[in-house]
mmCIF file of C-alpha atoms in Angstrom:
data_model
loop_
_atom_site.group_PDB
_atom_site.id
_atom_site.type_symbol
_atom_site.label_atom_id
_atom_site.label_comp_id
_atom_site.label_asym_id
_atom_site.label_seq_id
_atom_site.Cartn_x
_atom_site.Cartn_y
_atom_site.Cartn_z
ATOM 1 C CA UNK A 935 -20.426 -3.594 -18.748
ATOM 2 C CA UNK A 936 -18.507 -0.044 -18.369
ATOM 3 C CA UNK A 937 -15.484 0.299 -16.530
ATOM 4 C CA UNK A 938 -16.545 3.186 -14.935
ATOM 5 C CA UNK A 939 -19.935 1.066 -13.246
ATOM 6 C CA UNK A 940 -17.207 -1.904 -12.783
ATOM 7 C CA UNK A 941 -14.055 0.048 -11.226
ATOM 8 C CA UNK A 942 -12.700 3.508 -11.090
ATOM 9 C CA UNK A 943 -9.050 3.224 -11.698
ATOM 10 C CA UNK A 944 -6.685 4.834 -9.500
ATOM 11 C CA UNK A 945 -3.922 7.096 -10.111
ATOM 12 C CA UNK A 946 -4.410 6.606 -13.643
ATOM 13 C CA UNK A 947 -1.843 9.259 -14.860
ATOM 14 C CA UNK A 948 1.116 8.197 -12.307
ATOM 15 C CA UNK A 949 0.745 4.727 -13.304
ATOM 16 C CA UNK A 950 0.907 5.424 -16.997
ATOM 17 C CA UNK A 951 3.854 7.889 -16.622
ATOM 18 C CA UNK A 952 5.457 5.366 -14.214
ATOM 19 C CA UNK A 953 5.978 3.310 -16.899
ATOM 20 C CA UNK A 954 7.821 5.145 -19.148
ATOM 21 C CA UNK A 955 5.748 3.754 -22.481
ATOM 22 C CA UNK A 956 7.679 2.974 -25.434
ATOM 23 C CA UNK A 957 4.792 3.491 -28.529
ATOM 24 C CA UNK A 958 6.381 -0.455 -29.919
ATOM 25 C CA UNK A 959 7.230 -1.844 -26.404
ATOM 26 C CA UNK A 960 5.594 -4.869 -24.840
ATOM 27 C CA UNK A 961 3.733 -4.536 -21.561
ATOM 28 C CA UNK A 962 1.672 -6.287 -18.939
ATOM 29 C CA UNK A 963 -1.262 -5.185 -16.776
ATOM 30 C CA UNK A 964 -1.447 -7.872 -14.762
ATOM 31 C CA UNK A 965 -4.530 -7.092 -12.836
ATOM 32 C CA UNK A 966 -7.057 -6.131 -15.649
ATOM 33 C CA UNK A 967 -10.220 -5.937 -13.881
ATOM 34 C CA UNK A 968 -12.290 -3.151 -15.304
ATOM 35 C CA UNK A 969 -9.606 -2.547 -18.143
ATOM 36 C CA UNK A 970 -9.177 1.532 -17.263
ATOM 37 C CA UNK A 971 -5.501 0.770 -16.958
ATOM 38 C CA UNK A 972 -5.283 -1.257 -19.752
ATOM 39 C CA UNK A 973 -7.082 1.316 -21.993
ATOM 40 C CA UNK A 974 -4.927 4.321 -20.771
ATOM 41 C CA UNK A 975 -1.657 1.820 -22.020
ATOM 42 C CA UNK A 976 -3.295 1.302 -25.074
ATOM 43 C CA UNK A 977 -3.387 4.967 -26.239
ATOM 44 C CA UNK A 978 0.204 5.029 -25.770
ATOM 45 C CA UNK A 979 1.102 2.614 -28.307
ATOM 46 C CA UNK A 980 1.648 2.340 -31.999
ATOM 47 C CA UNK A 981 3.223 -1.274 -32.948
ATOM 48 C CA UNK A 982 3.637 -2.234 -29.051
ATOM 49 C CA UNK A 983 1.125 -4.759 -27.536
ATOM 50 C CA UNK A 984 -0.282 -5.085 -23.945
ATOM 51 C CA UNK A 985 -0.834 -8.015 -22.334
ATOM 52 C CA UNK A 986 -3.990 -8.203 -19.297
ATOM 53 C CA UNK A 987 -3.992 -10.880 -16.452
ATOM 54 C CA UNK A 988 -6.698 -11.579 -14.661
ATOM 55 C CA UNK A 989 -8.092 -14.517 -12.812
ATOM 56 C CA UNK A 990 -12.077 -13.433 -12.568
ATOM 57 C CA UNK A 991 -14.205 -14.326 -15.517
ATOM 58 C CA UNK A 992 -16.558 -11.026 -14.665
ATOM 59 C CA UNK A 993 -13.769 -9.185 -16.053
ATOM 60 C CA UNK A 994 -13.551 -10.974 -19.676
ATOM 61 C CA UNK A 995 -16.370 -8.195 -20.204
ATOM 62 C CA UNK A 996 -14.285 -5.200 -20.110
ATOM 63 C CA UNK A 997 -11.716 -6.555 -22.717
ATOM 64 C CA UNK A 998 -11.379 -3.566 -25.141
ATOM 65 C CA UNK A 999 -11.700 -4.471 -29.061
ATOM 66 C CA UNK A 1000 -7.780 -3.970 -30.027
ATOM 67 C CA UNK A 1001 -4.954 -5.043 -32.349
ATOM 68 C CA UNK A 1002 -2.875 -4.417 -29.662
ATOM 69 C CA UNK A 1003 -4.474 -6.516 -26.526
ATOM 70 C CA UNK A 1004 -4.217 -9.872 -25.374
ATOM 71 C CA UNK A 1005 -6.593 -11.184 -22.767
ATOM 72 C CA UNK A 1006 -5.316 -14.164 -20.698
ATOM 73 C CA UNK A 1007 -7.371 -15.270 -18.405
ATOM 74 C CA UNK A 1008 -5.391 -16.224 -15.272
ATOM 75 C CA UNK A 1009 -3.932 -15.775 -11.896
ATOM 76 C CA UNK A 1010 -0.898 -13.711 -12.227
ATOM 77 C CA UNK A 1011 1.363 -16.236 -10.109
ATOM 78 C CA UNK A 1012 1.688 -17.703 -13.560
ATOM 79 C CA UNK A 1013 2.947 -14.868 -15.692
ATOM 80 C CA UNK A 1014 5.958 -16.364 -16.972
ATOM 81 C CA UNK A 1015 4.557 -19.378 -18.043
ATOM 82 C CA UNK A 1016 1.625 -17.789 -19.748
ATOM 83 C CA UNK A 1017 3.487 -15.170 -21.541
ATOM 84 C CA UNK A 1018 5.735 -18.061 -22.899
ATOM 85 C CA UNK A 1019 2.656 -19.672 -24.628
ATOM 86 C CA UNK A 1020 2.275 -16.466 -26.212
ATOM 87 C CA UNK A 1021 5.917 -16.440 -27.311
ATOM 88 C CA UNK A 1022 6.813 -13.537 -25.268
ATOM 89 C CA UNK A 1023 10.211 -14.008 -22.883
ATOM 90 C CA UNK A 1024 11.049 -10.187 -21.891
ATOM 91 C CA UNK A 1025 8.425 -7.150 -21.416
ATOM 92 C CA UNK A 1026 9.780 -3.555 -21.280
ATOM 93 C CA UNK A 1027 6.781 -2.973 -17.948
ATOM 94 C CA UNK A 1028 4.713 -4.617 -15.704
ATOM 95 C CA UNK A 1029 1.754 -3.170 -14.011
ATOM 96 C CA UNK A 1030 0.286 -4.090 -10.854
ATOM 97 C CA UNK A 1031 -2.734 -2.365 -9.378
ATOM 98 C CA UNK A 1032 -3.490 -5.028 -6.418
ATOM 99 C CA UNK A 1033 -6.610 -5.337 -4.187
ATOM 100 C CA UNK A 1034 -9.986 -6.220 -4.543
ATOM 101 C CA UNK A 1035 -11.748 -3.944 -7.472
ATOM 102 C CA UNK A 1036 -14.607 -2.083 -6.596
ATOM 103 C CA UNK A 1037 -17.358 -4.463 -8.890
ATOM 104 C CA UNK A 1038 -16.537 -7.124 -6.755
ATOM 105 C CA UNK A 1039 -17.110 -5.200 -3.616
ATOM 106 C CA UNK A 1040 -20.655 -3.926 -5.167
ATOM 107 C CA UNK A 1041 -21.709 -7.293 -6.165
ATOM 108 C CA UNK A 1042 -23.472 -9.223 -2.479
ATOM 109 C CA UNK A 1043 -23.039 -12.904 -4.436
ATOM 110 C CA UNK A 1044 -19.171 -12.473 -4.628
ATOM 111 C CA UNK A 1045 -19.436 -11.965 -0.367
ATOM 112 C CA UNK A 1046 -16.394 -9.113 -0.633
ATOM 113 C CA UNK A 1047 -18.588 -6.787 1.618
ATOM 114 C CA UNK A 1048 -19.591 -5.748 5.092
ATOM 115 C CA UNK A 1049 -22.374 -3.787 3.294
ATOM 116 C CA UNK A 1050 -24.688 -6.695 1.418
ATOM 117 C CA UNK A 1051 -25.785 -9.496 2.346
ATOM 118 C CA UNK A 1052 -24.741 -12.764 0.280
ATOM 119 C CA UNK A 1053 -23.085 -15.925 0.550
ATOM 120 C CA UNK A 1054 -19.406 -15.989 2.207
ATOM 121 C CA UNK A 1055 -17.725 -16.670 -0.911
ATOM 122 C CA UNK A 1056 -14.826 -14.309 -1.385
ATOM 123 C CA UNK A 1057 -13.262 -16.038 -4.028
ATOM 124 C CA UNK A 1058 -11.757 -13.962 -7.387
ATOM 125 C CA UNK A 1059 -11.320 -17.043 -9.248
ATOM 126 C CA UNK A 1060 -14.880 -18.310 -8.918
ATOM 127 C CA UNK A 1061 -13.760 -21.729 -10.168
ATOM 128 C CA UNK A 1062 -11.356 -22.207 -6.971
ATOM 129 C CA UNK A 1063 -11.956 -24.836 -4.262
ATOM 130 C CA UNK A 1064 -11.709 -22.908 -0.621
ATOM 131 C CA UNK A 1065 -14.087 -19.864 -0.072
ATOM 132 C CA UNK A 1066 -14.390 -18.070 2.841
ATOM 133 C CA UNK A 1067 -17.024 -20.195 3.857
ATOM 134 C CA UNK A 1068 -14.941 -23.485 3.910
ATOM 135 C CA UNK A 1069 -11.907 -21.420 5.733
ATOM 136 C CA UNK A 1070 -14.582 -20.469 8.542
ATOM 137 C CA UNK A 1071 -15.845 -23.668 9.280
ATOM 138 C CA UNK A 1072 -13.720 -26.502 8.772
ATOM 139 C CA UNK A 1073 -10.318 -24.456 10.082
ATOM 140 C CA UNK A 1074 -9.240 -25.059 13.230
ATOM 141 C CA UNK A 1075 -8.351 -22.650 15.818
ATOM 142 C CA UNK A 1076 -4.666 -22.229 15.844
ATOM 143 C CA UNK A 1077 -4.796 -21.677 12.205
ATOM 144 C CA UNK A 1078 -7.655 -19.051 12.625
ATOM 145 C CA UNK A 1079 -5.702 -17.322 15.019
ATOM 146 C CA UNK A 1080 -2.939 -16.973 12.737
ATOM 147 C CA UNK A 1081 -4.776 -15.484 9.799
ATOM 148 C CA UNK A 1082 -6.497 -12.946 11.938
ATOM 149 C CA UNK A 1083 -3.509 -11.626 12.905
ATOM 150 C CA UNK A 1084 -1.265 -11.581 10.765
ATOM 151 C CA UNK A 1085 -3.423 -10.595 7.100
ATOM 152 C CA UNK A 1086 -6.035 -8.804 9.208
ATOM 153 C CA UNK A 1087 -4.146 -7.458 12.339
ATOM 154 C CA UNK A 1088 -7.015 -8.103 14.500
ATOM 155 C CA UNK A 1089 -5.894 -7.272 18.115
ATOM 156 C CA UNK A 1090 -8.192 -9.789 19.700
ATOM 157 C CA UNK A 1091 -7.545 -12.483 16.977
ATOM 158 C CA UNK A 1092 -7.071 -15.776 19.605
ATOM 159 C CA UNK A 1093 -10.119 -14.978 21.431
ATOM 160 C CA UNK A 1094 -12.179 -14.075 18.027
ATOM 161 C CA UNK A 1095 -10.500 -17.932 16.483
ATOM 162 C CA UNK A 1096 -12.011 -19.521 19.501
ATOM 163 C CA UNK A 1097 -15.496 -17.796 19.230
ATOM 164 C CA UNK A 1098 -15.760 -19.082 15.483
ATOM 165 C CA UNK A 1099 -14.822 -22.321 16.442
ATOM 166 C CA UNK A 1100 -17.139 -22.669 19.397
ATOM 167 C CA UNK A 1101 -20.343 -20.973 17.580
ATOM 168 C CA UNK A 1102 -19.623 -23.271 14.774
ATOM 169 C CA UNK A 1103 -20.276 -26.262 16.617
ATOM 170 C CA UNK A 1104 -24.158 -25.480 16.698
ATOM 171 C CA UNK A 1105 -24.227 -22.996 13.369
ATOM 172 C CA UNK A 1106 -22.301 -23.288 10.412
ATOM 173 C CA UNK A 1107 -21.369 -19.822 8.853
ATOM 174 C CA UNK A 1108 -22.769 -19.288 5.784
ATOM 175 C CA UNK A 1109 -23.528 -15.831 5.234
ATOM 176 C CA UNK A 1110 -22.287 -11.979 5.172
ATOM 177 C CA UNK A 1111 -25.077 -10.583 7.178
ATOM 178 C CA UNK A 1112 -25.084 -13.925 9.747
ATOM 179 C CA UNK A 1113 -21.221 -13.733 10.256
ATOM 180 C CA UNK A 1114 -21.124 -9.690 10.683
ATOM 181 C CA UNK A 1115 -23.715 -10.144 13.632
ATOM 182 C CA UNK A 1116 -21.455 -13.011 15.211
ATOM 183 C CA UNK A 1117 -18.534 -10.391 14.556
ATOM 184 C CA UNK A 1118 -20.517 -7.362 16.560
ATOM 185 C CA UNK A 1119 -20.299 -9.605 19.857
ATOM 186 C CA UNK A 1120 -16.197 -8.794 19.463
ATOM 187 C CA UNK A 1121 -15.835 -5.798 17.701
ATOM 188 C CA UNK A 1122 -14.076 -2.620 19.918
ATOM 189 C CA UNK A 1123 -17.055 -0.679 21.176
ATOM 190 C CA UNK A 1124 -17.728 2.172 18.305
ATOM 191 C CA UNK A 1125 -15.350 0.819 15.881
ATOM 192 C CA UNK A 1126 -17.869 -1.865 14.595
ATOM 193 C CA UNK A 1127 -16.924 -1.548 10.661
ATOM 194 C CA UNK A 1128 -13.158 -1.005 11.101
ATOM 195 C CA UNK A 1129 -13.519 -4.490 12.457
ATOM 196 C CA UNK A 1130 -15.578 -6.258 9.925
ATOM 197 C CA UNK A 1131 -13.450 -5.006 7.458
ATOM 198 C CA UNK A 1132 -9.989 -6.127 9.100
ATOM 199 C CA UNK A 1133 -11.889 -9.421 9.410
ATOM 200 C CA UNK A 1134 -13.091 -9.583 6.037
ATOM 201 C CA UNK A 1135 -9.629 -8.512 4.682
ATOM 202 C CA UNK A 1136 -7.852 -11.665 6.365
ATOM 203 C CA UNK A 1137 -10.003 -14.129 5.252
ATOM 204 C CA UNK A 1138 -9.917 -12.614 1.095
ATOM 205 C CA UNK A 1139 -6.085 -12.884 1.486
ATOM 206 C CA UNK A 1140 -6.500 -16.663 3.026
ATOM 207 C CA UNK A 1141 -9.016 -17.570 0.255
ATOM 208 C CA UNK A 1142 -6.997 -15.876 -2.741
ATOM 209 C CA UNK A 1143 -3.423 -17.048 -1.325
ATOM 210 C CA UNK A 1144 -3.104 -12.952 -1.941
ATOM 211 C CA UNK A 1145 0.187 -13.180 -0.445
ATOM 212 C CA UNK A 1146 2.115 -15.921 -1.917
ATOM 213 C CA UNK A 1147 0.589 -15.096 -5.200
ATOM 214 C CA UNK A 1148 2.371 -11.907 -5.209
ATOM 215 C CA UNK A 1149 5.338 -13.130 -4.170
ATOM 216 C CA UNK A 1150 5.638 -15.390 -7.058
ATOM 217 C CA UNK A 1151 4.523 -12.680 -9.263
ATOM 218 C CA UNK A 1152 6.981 -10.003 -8.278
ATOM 219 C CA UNK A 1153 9.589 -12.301 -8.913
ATOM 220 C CA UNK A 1154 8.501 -13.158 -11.804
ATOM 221 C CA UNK A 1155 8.308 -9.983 -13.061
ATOM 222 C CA UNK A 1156 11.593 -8.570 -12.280
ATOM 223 C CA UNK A 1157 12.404 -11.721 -14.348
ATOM 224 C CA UNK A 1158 11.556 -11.364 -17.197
ATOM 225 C CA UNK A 1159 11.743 -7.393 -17.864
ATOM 226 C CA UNK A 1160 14.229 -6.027 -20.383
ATOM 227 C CA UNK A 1161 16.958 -3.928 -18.304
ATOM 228 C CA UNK A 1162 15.253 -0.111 -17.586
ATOM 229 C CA UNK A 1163 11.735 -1.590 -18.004
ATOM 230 C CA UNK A 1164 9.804 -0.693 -15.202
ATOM 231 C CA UNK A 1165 7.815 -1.855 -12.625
ATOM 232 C CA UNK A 1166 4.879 -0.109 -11.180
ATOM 233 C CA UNK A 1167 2.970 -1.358 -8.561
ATOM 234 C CA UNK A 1168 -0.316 -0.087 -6.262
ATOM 235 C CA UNK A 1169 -1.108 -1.752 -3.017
ATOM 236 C CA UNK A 1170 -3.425 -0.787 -0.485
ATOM 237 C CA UNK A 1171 -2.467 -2.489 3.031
ATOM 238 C CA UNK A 1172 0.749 -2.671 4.782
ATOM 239 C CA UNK A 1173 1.090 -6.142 4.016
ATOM 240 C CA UNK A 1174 1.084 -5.462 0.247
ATOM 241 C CA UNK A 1175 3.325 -2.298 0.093
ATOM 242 C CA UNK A 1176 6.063 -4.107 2.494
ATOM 243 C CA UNK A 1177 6.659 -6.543 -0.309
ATOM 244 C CA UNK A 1178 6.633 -4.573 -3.355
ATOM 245 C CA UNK A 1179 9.305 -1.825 -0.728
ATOM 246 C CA UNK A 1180 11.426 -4.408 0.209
ATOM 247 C CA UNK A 1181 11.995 -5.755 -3.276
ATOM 248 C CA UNK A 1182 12.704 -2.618 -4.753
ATOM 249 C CA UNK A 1183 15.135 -1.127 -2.511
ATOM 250 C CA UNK A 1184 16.599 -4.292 -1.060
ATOM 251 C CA UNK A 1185 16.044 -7.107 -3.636
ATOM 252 C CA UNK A 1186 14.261 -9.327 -1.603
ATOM 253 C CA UNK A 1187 10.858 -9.709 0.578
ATOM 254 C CA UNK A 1188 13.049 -10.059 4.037
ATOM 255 C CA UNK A 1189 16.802 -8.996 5.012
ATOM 256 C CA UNK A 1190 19.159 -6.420 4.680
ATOM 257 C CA UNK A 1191 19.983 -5.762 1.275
ATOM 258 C CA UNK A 1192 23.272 -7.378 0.041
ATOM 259 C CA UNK A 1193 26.580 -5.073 -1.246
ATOM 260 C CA UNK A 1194 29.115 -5.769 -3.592
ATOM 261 C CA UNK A 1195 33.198 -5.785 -3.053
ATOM 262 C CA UNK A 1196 32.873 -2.257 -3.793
ATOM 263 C CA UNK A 1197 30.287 -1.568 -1.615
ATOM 264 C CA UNK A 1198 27.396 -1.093 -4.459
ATOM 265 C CA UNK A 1199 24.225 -2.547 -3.955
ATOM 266 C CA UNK A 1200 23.645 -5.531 -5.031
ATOM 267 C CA UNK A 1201 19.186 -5.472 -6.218
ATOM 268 C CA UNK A 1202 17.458 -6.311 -9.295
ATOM 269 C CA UNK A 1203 15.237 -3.134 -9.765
ATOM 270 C CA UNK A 1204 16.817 0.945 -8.807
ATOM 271 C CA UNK A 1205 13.516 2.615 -7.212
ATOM 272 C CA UNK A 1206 11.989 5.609 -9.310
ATOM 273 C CA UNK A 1207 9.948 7.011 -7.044
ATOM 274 C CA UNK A 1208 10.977 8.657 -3.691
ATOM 275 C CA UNK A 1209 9.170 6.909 -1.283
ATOM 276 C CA UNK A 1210 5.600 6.124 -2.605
ATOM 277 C CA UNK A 1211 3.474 7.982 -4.748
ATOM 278 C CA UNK A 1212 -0.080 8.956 -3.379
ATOM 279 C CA UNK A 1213 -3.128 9.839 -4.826
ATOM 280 C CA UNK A 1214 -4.044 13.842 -4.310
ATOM 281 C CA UNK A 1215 -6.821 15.325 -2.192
ATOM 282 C CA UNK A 1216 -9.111 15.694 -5.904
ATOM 283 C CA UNK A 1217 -8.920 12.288 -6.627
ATOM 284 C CA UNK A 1218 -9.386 10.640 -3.227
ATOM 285 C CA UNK A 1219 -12.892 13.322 -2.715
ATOM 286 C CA UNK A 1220 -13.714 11.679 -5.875
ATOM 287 C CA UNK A 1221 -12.967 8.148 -5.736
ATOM 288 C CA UNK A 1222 -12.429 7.177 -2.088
ATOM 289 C CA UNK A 1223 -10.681 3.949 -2.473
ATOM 290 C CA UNK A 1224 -7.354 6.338 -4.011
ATOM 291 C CA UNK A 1225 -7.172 6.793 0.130
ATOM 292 C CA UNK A 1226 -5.057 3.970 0.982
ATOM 293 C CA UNK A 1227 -3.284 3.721 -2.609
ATOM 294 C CA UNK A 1228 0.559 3.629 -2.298
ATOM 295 C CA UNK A 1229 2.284 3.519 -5.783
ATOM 296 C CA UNK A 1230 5.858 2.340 -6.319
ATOM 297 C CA UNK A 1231 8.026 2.623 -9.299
ATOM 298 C CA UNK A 1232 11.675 0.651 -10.117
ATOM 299 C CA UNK A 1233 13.467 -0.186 -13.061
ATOM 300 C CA UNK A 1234 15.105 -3.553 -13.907
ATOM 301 C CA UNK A 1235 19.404 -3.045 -13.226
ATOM 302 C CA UNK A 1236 21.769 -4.428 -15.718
ATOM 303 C CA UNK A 1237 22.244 -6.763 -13.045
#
């Protein structure tokens, strides 16, 4: 399998340069996926060695024949604990480059898209428990409500909560195509795909725990790199880039950020980038999903 049929990666050259690449330093891409990332990092180093995350075993294919690469096949809530069974405590950068990847989109079985018609799965560890098809018919309403909202920002997400739970009553959900046709009854009138894919998008973050996962990650991360290694990470929603802003320039996911006696500022990482990086006008005519890419860059403090 090719990385360029599994996933065009984005902002390839920022996310290299972003981390600063020492040619013997140790580093992390912690969402693997097609590898493009991974293989970029690779040419970079001489004695170093690169470490890839990922959870789903469709990726395993892409792992590039290297000296220098370690494959670890899981979530990257654990990256700490993982690293430490490969005898690695401190990493001089961590790469993030979060979202769904664009061969699970294109495969129908995985259930990622609006545009095929499989099974609601949604799952990126295809050995976990709750798939989109459990969270739509066996939650109940409140907690529908609440997902909608809040990972999808679905405006009518009460009303929509109570829908599922009423047509479920007669017809379990089990399908793409079957739950998109439900989903036209409440979509705004001409906006029909913006919905399904706000709808879609809350129930992959329910079914991956996207959120807390990167939570624990982050932290994790700032943990365990060496002071000036670098963190670079790309999200694509709101919900995502939040996170990964607050942490850099405050030091934590909610709150002011804290100041010394002296009045210095008192965070783990010092922001690189100005804002966030985005991907040019070239590269989002030629890969579409660079659209919504926001890249941030920090460095670990002496702190």
């Amino acid at each position: 399998m090719t990385e360029s049929i599994y996933h065009i990666p984005v902002m390839l050259a920022q996310c290299t340069e972003g981390l600063s690449i020492d040619p013997n330093g140790v580093y992390v891409d912690v969402t693997f996926g097609g590898g493009g990332h991974s293989r970029e990092i690779l040419k970079h180093l001489d004695k170093g060695h690169l470490y890839g995350f990922d959870q789903d075993v469709d990726a395993e294919a892409n792992i590039p024949a290297s000296d220098n690469f370690t494959f670890i096949a899981a979530n990257f809530r654990d990256l700490k604990k993982y690293l430490r069974l490969h005898g690695v405590k401190k990493v001089d950068g961590v790469l993030a480059d979060l979202g769904i990847s664009s061969h699970q989109i294109d495969e129908p079985s995985r259930g990622f898209s609006t545009r095929f018609s499989g099974s609601l799965d949604m799952r990126m560890n295809q050995s976990a428990e709750v798939s989109a098809k459990e969270v739509l018919n066996t939650y109940d309403e409140g907690r529908l409500h609440k997902i909608l909202g809040m990972y999808g920002e679905v405006k009518n997400a009460k009303t929509l909560a109570q829908a599922i739970v009423s047509e479920r009553t007669s017809q379990q959900f089990e399908t793409t195509e079957g739950f998109t046709s439900f989903l036209k009854r409440y979509a705004p009138k001409g906006k029909d795909f913006k919905y399904y894919a706000q709808v879609f998008q809350a129930l992959r973050i329910e079914v991956n725990d996207e959120m807390g996962a990167l939570e624990e990650m982050l932290l994790e991360a700032v943990d365990i790199l060496k002071p000036e290694g670098r963190l670079v990470v790309m999200s694509y929603h709101s919900l995502e880039d939040r996170l990964v802003k607050n942490l850099m320039i405050k030091g934590k996911f909610q709150g002011e950020v804290e100041k010394d006696f002296y009045g210095n500022l008192i965070r783990p990482l010092e922001p690189i980038s100005r804002g966030a990086v985005v991907a040019d006008a070239e590269e989002i005519a030629s890969n579409p999903r660079a659209r919504s890419a926001k890249l941030r860059i920090a460095k670990k403090t002496e702190i």
